[in-house]
mmCIF file of C-alpha atoms in Angstrom:
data_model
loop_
_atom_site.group_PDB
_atom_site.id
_atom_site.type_symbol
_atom_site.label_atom_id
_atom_site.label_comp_id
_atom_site.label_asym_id
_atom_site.label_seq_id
_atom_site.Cartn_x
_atom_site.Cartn_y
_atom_site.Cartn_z
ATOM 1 C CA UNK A 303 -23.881 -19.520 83.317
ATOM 2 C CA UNK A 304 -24.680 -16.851 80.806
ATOM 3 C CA UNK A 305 -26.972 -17.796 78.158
ATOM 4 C CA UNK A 306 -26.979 -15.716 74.598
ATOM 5 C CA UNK A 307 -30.054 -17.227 72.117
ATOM 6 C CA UNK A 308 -30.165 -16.554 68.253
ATOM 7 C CA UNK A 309 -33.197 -16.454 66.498
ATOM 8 C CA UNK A 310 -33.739 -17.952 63.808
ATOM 9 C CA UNK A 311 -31.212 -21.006 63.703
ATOM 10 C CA UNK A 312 -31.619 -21.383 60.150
ATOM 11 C CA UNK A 313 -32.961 -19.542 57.563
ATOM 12 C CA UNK A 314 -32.966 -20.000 53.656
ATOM 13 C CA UNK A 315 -34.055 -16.937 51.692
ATOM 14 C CA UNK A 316 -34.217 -16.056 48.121
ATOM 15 C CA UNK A 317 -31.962 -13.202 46.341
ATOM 16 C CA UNK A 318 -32.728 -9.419 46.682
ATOM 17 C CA UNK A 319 -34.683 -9.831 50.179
ATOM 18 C CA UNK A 320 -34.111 -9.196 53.600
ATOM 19 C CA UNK A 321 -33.471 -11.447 56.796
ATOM 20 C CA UNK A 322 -33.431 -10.435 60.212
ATOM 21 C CA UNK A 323 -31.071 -12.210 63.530
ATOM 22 C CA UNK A 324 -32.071 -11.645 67.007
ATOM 23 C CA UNK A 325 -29.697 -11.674 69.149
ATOM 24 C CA UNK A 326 -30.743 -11.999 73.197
ATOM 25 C CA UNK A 327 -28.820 -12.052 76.605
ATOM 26 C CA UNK A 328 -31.246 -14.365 78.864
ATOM 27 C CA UNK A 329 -30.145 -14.004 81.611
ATOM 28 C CA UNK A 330 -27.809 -10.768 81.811
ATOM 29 C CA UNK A 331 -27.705 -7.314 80.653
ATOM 30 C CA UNK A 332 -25.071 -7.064 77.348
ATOM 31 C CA UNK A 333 -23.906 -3.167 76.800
ATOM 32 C CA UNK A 334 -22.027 -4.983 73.953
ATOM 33 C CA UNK A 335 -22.610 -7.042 71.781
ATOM 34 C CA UNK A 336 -20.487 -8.664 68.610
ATOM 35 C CA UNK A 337 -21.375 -10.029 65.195
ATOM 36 C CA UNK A 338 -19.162 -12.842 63.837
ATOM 37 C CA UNK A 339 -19.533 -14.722 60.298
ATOM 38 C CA UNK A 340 -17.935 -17.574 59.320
ATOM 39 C CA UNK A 341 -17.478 -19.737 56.646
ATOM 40 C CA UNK A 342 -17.203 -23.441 56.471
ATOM 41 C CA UNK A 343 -13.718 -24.759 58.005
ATOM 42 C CA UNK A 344 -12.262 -21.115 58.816
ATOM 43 C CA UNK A 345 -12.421 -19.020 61.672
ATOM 44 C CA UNK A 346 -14.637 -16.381 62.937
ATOM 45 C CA UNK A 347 -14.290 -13.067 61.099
ATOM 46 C CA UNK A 348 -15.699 -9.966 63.718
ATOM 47 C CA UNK A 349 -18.408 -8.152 61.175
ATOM 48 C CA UNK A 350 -18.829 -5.425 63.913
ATOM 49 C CA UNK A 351 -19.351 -4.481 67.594
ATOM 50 C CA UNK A 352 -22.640 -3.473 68.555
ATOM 51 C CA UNK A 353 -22.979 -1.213 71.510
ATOM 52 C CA UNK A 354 -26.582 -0.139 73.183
ATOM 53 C CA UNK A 355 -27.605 2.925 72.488
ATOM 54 C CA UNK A 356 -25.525 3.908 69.698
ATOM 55 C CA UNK A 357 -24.031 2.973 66.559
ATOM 56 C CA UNK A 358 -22.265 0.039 65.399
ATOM 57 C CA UNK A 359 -18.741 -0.103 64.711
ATOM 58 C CA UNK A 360 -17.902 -1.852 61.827
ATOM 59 C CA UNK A 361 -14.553 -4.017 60.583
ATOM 60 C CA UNK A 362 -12.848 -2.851 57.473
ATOM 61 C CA UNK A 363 -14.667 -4.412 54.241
ATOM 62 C CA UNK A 364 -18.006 -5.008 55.945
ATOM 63 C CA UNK A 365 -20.936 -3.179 54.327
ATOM 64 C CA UNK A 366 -22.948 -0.981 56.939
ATOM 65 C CA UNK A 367 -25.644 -0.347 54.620
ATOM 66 C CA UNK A 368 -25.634 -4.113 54.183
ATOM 67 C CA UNK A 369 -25.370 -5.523 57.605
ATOM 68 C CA UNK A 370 -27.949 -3.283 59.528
ATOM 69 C CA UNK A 371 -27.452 -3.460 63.028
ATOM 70 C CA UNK A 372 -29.602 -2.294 66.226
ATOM 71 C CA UNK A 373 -28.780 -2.272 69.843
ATOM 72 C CA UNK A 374 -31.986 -1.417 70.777
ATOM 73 C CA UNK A 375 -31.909 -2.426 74.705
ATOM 74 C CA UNK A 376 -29.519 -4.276 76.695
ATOM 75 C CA UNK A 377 -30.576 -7.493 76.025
ATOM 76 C CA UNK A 378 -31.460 -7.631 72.361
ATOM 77 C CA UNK A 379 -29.211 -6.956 68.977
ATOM 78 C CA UNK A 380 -30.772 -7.522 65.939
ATOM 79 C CA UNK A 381 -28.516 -7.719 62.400
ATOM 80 C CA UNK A 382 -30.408 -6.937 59.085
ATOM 81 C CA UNK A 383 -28.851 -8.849 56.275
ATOM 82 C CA UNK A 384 -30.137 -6.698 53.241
ATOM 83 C CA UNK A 385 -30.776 -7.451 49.567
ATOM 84 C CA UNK A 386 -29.371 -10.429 50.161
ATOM 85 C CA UNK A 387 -27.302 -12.353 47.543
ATOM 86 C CA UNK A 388 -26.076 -15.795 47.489
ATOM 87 C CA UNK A 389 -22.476 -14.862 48.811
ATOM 88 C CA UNK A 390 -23.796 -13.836 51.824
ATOM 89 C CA UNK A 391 -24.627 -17.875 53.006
ATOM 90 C CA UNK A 392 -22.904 -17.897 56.178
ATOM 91 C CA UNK A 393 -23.166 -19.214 59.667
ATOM 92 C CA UNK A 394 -23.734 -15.733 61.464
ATOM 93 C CA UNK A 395 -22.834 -15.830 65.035
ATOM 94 C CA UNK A 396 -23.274 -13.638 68.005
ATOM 95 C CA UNK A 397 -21.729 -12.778 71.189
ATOM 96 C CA UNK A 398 -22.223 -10.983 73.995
ATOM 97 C CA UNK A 399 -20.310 -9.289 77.453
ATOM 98 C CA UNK A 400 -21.615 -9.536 80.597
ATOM 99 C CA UNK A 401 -20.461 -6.278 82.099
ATOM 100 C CA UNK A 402 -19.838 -7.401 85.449
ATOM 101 C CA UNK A 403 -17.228 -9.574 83.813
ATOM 102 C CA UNK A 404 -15.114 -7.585 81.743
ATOM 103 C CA UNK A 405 -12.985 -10.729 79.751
ATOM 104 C CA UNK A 406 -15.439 -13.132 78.960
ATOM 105 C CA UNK A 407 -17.670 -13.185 76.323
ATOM 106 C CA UNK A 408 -20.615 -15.571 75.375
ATOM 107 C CA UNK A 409 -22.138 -17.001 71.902
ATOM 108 C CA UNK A 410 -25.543 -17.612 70.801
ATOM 109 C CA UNK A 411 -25.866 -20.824 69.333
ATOM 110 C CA UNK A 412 -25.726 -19.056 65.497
ATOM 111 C CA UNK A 413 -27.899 -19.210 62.647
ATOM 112 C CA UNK A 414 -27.485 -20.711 59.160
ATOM 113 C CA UNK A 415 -28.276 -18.554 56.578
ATOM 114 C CA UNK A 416 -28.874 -19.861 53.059
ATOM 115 C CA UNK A 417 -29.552 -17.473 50.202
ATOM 116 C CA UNK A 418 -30.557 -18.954 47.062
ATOM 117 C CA UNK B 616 -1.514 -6.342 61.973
ATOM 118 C CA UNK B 617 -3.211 -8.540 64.036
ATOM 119 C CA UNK B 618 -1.917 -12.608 63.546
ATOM 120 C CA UNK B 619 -2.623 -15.765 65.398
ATOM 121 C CA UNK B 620 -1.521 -18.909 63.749
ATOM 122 C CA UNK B 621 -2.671 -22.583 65.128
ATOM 123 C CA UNK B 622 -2.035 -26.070 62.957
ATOM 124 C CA UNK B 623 -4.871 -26.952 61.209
ATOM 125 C CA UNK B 624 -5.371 -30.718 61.630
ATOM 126 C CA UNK B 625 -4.322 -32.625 64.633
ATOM 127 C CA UNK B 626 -5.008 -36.176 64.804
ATOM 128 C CA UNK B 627 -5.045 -38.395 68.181
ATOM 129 C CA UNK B 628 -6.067 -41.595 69.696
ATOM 130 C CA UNK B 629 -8.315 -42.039 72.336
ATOM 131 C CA UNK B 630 -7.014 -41.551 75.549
ATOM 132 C CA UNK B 631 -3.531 -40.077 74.832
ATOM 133 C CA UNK B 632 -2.455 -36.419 75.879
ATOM 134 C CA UNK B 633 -2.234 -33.588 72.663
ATOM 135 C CA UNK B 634 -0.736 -30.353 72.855
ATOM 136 C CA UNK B 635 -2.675 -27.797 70.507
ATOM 137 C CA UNK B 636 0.093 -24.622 69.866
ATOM 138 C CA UNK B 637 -1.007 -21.472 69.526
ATOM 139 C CA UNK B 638 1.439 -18.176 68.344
ATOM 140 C CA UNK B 639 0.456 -15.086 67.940
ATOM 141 C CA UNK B 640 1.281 -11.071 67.304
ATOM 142 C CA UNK B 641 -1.042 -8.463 68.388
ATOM 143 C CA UNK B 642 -0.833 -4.734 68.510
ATOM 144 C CA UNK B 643 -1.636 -4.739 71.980
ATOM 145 C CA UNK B 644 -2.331 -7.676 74.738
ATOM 146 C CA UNK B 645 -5.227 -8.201 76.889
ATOM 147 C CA UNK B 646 -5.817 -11.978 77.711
ATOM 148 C CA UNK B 647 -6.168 -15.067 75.572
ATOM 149 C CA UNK B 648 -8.534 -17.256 75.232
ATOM 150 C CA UNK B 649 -9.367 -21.287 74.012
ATOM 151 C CA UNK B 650 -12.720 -22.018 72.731
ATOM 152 C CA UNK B 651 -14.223 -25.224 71.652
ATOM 153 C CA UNK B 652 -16.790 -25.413 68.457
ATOM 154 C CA UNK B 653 -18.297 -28.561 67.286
ATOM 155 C CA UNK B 654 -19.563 -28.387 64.310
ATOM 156 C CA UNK B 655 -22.436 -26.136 62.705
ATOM 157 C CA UNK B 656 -22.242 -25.101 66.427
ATOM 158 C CA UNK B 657 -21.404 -21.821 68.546
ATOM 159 C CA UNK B 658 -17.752 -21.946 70.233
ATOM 160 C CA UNK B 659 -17.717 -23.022 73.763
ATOM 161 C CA UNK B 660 -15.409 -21.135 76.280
ATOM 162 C CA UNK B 661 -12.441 -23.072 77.998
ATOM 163 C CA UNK B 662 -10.077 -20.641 79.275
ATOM 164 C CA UNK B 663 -8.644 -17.544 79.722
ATOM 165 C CA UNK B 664 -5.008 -16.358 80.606
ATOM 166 C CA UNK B 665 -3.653 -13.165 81.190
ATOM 167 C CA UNK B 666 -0.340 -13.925 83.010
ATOM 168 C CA UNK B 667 2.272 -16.392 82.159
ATOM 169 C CA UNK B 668 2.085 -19.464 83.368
ATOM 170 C CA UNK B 669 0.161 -22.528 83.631
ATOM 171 C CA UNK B 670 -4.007 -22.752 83.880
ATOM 172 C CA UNK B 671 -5.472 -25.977 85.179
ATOM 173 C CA UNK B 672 -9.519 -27.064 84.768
ATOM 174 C CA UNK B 673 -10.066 -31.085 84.640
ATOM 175 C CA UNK B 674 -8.706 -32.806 81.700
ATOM 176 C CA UNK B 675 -8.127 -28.906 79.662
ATOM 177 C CA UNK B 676 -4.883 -26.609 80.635
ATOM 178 C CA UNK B 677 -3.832 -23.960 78.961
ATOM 179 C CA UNK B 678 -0.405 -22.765 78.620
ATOM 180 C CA UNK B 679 0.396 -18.425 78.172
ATOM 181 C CA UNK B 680 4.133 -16.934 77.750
ATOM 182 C CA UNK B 681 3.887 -13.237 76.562
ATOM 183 C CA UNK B 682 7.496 -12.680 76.248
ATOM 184 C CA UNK B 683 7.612 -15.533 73.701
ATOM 185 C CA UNK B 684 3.301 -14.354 72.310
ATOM 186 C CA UNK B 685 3.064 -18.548 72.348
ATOM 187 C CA UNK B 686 -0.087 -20.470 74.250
ATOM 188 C CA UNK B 687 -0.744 -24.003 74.271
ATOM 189 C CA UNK B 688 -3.626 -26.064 75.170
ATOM 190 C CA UNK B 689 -3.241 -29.506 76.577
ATOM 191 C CA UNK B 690 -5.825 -32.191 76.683
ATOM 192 C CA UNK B 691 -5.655 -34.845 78.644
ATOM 193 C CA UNK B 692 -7.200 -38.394 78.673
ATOM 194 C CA UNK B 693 -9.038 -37.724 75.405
ATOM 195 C CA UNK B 694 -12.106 -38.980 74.769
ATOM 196 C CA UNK B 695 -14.353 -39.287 70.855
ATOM 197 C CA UNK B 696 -16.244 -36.516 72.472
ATOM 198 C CA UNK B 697 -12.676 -33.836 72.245
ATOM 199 C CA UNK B 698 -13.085 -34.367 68.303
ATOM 200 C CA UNK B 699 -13.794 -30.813 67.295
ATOM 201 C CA UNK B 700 -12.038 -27.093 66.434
ATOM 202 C CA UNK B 701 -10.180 -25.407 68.810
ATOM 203 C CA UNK B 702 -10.065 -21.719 68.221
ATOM 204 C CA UNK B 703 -7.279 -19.788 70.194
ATOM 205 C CA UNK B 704 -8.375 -15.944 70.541
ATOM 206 C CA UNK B 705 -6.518 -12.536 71.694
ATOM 207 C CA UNK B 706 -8.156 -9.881 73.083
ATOM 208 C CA UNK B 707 -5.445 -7.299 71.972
ATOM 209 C CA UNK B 708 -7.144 -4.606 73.743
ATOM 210 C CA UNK B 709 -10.388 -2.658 74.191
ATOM 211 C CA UNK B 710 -13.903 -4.633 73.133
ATOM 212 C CA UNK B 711 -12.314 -6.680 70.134
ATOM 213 C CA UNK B 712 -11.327 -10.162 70.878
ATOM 214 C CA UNK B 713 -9.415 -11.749 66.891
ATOM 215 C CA UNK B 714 -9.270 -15.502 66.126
ATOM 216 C CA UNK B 715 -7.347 -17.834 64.849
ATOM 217 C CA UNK B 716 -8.136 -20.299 62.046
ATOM 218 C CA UNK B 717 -9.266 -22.894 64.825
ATOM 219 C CA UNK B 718 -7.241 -26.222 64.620
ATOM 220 C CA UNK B 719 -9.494 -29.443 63.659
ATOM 221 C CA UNK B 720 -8.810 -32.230 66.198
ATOM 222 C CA UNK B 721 -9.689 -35.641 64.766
ATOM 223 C CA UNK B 722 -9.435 -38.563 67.700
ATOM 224 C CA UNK B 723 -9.647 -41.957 67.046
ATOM 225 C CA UNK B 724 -10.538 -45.465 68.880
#
């Protein structure tokens, strides 16, 4: 099957600096990707949909000058958390569409991200 | 707006057959899915249905009825292994897919 990898798993981070998630497709080529956060016993919350070679699209109430995302090739999407503050612990989570299979779409295992 | 509502809790014993509900109202309709997610873990795909009706694989079915925008997801012969969330999703149209809350499944010896 379709394998998506997040790097890092876990990172903790002290307020005002910067943290970087990579998000790969292994084994398949991802025009789109999507960015996901969620909190501890609730669902997944869609931050924004990254497509290569162009801009993200964002949700309503997530910060684009905050949550810097690249689509930079077809198998890597990176998100930028930025000046990071201690509301912004999450487990971040990413997913990706194979294009040759238009419903189904596949998540990296996430990463833990701790701000203190 | 967009609005999928599952239970939250769900407790079972090991075993026995649950039925996980699933309701929801979309602006549009494009396929539904049931994930699994342990936890501090990524969801895990199950199924997918598009058309009413009835979708088989191993112990897991999963249940779709537009007309009535109601899915369930049956699991059979549980085992300690099932205890996790169960997030029903919508795809209601385009790239996006929206999630519900995820329902906790708790099953006991």
């Amino acid at each position: 099957g379709a394998v998506v990898s997040q790097h890092p798993s876990w990172v903790i981070c002290k307020s005002g600096t910067s943290v970087k998630i990579e998000c790969r497709s292994l084994d398949f080529q991802a025009t789109t990707m999507f960015w996901y956060r969620q909190f501890p016993k609730q669902s997944l919350m869609l931050m924004a949909t990254s497509n290569e070679g162009s801009k993200a699209t964002y949700e309503q109430g997530v910060e684009k000058d905050k949550f810097l995302i690249n689509h930079a090739s077809l198998t890597l999407s990176t998100l930028t958390v930025t000046s990071a503050h201690p509301e912004d612990s999450s487990f971040y989570i990413c997913s990706a569409r194979d294009g040759q299979r238009t419903y189904e779409q596949y998540f990296g295992p996430g990463t833990r991200l701790t701000v203190t | 707006g967009q609005n999928i509502d599952q239970p939250t809790e769900m407790t079972a014993t090991e075993g026995a057959i649950v039925q996980i509900n699933c309701t929801y109202q979309t602006s549009g309709f494009n396929g539904l899915f049931w994930y699994q997610q342990h936890a501090g873990e990524a969801p895990t795909f199950l199924s997918y249905n598009v058309l009413d009706g009835l979708e088989e694989k191993g112990r897991f079915s999963s249940f779709l009825s537009r007309s009535k925008g109601y899915s369930y997801l049956l699991l059979k012969e549980l085992q300690m292994k099932d205890s996790a969330s169960y997030l029903c999703a919508v795809n209601p149209g385009g790239f996006k897919t929206i999630f519900g809350a995820g329902t906790r499944l708790f099953v006991k010896a």
